[in-house]
PDB file of C-alpha atoms in Angstrom:
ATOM      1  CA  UNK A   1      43.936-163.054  79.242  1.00  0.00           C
ATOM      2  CA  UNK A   2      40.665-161.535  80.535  1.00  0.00           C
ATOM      3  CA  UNK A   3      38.808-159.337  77.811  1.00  0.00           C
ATOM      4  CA  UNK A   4      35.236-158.092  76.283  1.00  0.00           C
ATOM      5  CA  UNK A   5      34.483-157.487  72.779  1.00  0.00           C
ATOM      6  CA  UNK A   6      31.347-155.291  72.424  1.00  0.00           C
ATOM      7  CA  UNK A   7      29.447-153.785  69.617  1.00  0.00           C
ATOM      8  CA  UNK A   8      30.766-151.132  67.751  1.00  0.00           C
ATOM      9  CA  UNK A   9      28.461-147.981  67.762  1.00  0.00           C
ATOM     10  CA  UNK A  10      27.064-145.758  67.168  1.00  0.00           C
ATOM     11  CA  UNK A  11      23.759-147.036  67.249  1.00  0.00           C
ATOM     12  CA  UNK A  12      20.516-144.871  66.470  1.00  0.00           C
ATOM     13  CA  UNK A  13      16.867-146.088  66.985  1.00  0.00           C
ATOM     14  CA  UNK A  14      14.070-144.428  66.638  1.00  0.00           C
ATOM     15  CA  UNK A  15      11.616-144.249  70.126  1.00  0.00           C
ATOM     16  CA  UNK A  16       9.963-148.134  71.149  1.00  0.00           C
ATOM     17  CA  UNK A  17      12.014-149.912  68.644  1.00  0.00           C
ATOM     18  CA  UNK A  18      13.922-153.099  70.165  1.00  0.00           C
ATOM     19  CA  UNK A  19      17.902-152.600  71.320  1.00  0.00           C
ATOM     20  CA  UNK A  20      20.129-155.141  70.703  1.00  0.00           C
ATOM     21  CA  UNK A  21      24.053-154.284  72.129  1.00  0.00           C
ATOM     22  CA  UNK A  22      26.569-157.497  71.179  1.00  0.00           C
ATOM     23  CA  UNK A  23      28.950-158.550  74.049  1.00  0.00           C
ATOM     24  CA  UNK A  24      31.227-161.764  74.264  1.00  0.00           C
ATOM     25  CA  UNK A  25      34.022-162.189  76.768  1.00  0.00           C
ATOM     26  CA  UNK A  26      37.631-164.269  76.779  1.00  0.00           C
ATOM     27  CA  UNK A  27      38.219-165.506  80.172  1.00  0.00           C
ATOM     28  CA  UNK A  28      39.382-168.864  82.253  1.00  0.00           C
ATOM     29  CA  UNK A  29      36.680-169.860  84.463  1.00  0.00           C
ATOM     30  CA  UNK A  30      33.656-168.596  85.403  1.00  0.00           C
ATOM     31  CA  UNK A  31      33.519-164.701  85.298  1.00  0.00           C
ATOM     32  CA  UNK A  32      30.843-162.264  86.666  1.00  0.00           C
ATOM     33  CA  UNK A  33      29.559-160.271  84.008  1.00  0.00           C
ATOM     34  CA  UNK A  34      28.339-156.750  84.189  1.00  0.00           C
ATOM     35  CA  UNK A  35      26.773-153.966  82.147  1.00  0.00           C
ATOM     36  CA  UNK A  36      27.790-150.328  82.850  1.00  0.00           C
ATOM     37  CA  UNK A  37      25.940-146.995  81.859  1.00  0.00           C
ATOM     38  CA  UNK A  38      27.200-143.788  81.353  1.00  0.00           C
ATOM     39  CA  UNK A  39      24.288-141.113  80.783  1.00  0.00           C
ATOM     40  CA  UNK A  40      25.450-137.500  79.328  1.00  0.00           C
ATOM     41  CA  UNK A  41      27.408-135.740  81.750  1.00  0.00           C
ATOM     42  CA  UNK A  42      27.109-138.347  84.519  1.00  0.00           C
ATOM     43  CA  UNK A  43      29.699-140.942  85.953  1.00  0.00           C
ATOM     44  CA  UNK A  44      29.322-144.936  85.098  1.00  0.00           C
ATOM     45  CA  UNK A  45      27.048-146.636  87.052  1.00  0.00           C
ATOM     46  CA  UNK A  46      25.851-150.629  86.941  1.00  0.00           C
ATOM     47  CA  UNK A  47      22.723-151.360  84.905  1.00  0.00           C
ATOM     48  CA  UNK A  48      22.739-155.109  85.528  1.00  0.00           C
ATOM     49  CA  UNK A  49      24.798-157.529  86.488  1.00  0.00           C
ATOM     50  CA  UNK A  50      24.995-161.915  86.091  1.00  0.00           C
ATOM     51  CA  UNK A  51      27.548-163.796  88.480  1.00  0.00           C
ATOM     52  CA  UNK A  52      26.797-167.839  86.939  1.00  0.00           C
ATOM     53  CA  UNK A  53      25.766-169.150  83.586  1.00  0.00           C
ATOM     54  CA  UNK A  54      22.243-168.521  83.029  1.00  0.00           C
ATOM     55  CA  UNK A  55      21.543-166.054  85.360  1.00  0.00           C
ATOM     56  CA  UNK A  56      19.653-163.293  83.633  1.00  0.00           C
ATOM     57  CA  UNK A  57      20.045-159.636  84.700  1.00  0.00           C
ATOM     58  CA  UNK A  58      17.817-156.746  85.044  1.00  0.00           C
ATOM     59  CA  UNK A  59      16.839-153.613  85.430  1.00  0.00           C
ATOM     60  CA  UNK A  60      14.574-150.519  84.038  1.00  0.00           C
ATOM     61  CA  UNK A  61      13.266-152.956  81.265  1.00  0.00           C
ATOM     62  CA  UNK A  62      17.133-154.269  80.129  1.00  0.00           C
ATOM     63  CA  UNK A  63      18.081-157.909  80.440  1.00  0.00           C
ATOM     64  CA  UNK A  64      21.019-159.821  79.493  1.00  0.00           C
ATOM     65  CA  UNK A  65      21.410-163.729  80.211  1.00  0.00           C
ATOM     66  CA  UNK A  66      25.139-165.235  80.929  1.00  0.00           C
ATOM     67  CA  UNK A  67      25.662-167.251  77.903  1.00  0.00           C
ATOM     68  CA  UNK A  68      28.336-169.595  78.913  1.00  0.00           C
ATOM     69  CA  UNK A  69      28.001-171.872  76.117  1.00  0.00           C
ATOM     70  CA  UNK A  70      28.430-168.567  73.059  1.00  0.00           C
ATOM     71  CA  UNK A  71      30.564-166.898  75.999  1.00  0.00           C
ATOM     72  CA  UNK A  72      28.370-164.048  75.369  1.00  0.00           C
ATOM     73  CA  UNK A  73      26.325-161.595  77.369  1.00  0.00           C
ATOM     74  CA  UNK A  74      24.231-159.268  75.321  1.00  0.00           C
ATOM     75  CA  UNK A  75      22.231-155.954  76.331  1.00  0.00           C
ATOM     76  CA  UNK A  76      18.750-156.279  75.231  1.00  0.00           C
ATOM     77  CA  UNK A  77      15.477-153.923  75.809  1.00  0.00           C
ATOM     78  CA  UNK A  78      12.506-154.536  74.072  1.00  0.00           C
ATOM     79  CA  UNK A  79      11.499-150.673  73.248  1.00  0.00           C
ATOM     80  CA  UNK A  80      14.005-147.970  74.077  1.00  0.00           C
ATOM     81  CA  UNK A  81      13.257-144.327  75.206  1.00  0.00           C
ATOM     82  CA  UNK A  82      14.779-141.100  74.041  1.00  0.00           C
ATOM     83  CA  UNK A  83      16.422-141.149  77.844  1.00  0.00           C
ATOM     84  CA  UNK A  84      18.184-144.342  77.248  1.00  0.00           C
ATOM     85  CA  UNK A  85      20.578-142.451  75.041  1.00  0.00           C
ATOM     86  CA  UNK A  86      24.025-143.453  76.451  1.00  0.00           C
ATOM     87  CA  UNK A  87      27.173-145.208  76.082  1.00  0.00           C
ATOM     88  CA  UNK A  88      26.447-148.793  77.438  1.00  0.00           C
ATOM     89  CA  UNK A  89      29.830-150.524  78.340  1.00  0.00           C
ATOM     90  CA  UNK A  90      30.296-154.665  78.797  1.00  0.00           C
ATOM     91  CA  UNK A  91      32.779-155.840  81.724  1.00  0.00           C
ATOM     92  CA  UNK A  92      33.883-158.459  83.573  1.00  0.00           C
ATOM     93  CA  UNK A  93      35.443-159.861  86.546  1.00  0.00           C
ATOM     94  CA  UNK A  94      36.956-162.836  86.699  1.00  0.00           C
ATOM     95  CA  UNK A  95      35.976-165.742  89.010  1.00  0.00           C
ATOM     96  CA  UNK A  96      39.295-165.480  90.810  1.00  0.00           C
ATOM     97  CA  UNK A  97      40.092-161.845  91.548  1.00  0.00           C
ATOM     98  CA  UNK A  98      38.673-158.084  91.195  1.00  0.00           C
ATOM     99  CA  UNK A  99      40.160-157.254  88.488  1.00  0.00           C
ATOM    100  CA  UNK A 100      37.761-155.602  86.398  1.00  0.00           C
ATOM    101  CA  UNK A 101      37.825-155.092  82.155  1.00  0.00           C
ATOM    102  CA  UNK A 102      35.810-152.931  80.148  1.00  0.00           C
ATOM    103  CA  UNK A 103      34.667-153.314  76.417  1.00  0.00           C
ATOM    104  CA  UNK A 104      35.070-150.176  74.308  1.00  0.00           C
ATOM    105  CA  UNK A 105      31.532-149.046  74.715  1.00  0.00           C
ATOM    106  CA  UNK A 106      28.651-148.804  72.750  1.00  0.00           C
ATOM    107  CA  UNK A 107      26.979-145.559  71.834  1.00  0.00           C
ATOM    108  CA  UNK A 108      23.258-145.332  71.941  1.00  0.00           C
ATOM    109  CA  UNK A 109      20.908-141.918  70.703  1.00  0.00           C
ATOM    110  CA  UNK A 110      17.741-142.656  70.599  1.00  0.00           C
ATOM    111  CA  UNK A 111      15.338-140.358  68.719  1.00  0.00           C
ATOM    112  CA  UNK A 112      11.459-139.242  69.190  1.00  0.00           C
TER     113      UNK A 112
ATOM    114  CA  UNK B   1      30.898-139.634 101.985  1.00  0.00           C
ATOM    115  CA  UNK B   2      28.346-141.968 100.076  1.00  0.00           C
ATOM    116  CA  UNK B   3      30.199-142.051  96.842  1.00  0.00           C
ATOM    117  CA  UNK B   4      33.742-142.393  95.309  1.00  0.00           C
ATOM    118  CA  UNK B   5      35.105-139.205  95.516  1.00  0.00           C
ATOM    119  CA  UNK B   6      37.790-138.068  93.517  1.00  0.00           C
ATOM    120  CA  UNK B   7      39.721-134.501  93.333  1.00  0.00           C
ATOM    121  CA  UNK B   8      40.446-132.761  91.544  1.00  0.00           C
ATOM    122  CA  UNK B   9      37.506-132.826  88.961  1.00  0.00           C
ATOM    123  CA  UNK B  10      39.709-130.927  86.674  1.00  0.00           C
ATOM    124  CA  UNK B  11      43.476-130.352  86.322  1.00  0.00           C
ATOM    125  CA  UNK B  12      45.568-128.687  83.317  1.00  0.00           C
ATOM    126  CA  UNK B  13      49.455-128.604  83.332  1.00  0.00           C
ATOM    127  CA  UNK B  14      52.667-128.222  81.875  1.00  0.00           C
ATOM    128  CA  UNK B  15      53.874-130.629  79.631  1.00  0.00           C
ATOM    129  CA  UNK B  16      56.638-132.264  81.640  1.00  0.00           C
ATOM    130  CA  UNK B  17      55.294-131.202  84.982  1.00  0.00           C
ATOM    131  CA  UNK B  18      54.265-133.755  87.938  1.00  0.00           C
ATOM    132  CA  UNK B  19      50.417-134.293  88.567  1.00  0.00           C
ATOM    133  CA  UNK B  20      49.095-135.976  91.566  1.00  0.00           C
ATOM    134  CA  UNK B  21      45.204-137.293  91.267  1.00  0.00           C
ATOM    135  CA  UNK B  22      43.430-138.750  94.535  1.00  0.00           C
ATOM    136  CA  UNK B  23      40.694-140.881  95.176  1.00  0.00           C
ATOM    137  CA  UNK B  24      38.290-141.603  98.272  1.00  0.00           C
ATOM    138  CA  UNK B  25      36.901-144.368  98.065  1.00  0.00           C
ATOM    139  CA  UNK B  26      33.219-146.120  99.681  1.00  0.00           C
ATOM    140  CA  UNK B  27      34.227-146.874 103.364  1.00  0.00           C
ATOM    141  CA  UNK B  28      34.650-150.403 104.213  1.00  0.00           C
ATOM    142  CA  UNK B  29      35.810-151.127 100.045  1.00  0.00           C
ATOM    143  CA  UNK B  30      38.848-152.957 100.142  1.00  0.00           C
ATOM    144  CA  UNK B  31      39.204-152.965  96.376  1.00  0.00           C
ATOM    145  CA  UNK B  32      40.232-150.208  94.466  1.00  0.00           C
ATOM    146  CA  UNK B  33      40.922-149.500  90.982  1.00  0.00           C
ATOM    147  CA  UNK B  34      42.538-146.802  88.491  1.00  0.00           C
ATOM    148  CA  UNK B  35      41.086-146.649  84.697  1.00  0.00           C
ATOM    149  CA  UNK B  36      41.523-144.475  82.156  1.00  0.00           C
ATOM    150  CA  UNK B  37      39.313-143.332  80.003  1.00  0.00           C
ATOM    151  CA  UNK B  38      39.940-141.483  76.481  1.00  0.00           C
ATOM    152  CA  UNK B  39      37.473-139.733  74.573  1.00  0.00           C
ATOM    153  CA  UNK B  40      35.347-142.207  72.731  1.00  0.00           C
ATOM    154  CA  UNK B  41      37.001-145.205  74.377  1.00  0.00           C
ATOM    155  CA  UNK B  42      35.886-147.815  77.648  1.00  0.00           C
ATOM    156  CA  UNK B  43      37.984-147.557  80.331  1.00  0.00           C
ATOM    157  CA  UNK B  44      41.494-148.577  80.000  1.00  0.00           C
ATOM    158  CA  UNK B  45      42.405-150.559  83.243  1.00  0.00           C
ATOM    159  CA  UNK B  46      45.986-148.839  84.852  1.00  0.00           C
ATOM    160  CA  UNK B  47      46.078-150.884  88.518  1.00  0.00           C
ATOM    161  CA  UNK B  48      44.040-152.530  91.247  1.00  0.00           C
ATOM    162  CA  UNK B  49      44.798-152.485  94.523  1.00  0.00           C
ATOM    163  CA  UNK B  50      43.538-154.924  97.083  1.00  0.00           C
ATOM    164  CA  UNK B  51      43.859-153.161 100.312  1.00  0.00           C
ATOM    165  CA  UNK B  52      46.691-151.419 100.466  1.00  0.00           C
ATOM    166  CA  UNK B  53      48.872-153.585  98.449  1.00  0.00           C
ATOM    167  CA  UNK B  54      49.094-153.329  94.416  1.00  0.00           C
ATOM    168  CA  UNK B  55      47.127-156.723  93.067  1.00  0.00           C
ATOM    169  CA  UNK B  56      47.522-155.993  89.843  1.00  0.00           C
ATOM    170  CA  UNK B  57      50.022-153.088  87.816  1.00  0.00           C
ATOM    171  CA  UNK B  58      49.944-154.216  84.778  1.00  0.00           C
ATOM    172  CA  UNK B  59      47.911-151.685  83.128  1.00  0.00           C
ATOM    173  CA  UNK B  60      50.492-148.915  83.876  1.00  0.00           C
ATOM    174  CA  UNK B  61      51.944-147.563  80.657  1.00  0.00           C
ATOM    175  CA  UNK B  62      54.761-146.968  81.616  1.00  0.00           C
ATOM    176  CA  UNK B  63      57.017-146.170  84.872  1.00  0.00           C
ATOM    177  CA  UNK B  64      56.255-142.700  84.454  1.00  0.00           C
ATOM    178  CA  UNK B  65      53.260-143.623  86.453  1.00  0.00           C
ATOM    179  CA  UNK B  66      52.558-145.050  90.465  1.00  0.00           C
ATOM    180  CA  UNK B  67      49.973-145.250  92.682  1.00  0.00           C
ATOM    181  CA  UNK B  68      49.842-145.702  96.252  1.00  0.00           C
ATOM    182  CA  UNK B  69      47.360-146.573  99.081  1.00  0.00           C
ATOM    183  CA  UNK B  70      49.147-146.357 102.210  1.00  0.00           C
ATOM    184  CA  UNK B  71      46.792-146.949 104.526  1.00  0.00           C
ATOM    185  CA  UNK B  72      44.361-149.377 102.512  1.00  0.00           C
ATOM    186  CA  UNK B  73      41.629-146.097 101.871  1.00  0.00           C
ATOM    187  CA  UNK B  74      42.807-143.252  99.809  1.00  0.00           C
ATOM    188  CA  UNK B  75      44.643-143.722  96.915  1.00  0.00           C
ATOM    189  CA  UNK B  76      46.886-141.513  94.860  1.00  0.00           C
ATOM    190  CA  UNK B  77      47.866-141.544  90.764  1.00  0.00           C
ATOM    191  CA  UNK B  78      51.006-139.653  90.467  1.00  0.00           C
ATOM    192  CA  UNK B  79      52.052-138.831  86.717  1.00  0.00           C
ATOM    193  CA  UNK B  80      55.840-137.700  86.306  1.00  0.00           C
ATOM    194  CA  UNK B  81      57.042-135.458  83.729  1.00  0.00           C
ATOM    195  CA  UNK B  82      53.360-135.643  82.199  1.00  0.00           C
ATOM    196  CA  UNK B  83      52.923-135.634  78.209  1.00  0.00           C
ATOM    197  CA  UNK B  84      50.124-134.354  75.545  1.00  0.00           C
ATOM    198  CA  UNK B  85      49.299-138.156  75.383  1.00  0.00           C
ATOM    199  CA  UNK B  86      48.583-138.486  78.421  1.00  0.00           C
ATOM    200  CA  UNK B  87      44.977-136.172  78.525  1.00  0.00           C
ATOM    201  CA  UNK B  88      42.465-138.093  79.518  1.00  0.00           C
ATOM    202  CA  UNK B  89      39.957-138.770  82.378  1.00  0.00           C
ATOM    203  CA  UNK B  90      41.053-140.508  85.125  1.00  0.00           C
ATOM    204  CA  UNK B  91      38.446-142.704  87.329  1.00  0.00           C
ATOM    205  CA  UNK B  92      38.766-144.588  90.098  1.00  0.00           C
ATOM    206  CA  UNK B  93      36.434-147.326  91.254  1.00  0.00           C
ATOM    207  CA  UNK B  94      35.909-149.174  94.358  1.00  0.00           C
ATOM    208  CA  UNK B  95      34.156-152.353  95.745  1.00  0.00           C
ATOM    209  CA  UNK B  96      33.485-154.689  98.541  1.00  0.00           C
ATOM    210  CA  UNK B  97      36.322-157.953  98.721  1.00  0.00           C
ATOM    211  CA  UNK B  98      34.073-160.289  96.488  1.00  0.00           C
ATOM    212  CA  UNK B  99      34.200-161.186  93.082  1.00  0.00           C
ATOM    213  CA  UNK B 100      30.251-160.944  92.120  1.00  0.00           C
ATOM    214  CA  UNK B 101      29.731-157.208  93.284  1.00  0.00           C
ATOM    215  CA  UNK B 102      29.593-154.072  91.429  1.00  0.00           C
ATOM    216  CA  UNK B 103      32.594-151.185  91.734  1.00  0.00           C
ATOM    217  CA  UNK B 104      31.383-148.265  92.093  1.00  0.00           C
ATOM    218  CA  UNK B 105      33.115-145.178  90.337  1.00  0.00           C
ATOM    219  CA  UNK B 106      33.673-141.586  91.193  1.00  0.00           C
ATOM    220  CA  UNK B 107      33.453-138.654  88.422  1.00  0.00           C
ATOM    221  CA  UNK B 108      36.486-138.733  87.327  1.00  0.00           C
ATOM    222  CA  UNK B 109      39.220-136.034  87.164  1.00  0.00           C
ATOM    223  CA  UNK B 110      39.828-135.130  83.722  1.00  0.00           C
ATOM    224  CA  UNK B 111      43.333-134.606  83.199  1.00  0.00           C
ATOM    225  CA  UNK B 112      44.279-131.799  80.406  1.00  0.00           C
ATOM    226  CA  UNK B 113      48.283-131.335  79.532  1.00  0.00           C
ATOM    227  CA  UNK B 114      49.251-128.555  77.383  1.00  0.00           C
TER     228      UNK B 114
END
């Protein structure tokens, strides 16, 4: 079946240091691939996102490139700030449907 | 509205008593899902519907629980003779008939038994 296998947390980094979150995927096809954010308090909302091998996603300084060939898809941001502290979740969709699946989440503090 | 709405934001009840949870999803989204989401945990998928037929029920623990979206919009979680276990926030998510584009999810109703 469809699946994602992310990172265990917690993680805590200290302010500008580099953010690595680990996320690989089980699924026939090709799947979308999507990173979700859920800030203290707040509802999820989509960070990035990568529909084809290779694409790269995104957004506020985080990236993650569609690895087909290591069926991975990790969250990466090259110096973190104290309000990037949030649980980062890894999903997917798969090429044929909308059925969407969600890792465990990740939990990110980042401190001054 | 703009957003997924979902009421209520919070409900406690009875152990054994029904519970009803809606959602209102983005206008025009023919997709909509149910998750569940325990403290500490990603959300659990419980059923997607694609219009206003079920797609996918699979993630339904157990016939305890059904959902419904009669007219392809709003949808409805109904719990029967809740339990302790299941406590948890409920969310619903919705997006457009395509497989590349986000859902978008309400707050949640966080569901307390007692």
């Amino acid at each position: 079946g469809n699946s994602v296998t992310q990172m265990e947390g917690p993680v805590t980094l200290s302010e500008e240091a580099f953010l690595t979150i680990n996320c690989t995927y089980t699924a026939t096809g090709y799947p979308s691939l999507f990173w979700y954010v859920q800030y203290p308090g707040e509802g999820l909302q989509l960070l990035l996102k990568a529909t084809k091998a290779d694409d790269k996603g995104s957004n506020k300084g985080f990236e993650a490139t569609y690895r087909k060939e290591t069926t991975s898809f990790h969250l990466e941001k090259g110096s973190v700030q104290v309000s990037d502290s949030a649980v980062y979740f890894c999903a997917l969709r798969p090429y044929n449907n909308n059925d969407m699946r969600f890792g465990a989440g990740t939990r990110l503090t980042v401190k001054p | 509205g703009a957003g997924v709405s979902q009421t209520p934001s919070n409900k406690v009840t009875e152990k054994g008593k029904y519970v009803e949870l809606r959602c209102d999803p983005i206008s025009g989204h023919t997709a909509l899902y149910w998750y569940r989401q325990s403290l500490g945990q990603g959300p659990e998928f419980l059923i997607y519907f694609q219009g206003t037929g079920a797609a996918d029920d699979s993630g339904l623990p157990n016939d305890r629980f059904f959902a419904v979206r009669p007219e392809g919009s709003v949808s409805t979680l109904k719990i029967q003779r809740t339990e302790r276990g299941d406590s948890a926030v409920y969310l619903c998510a919705s997006s457009l008939d395509s497989s590349n584009t986000e859902a978008f999810f309400g707050q949640g109703t966080r569901l307390t038994v007692v």
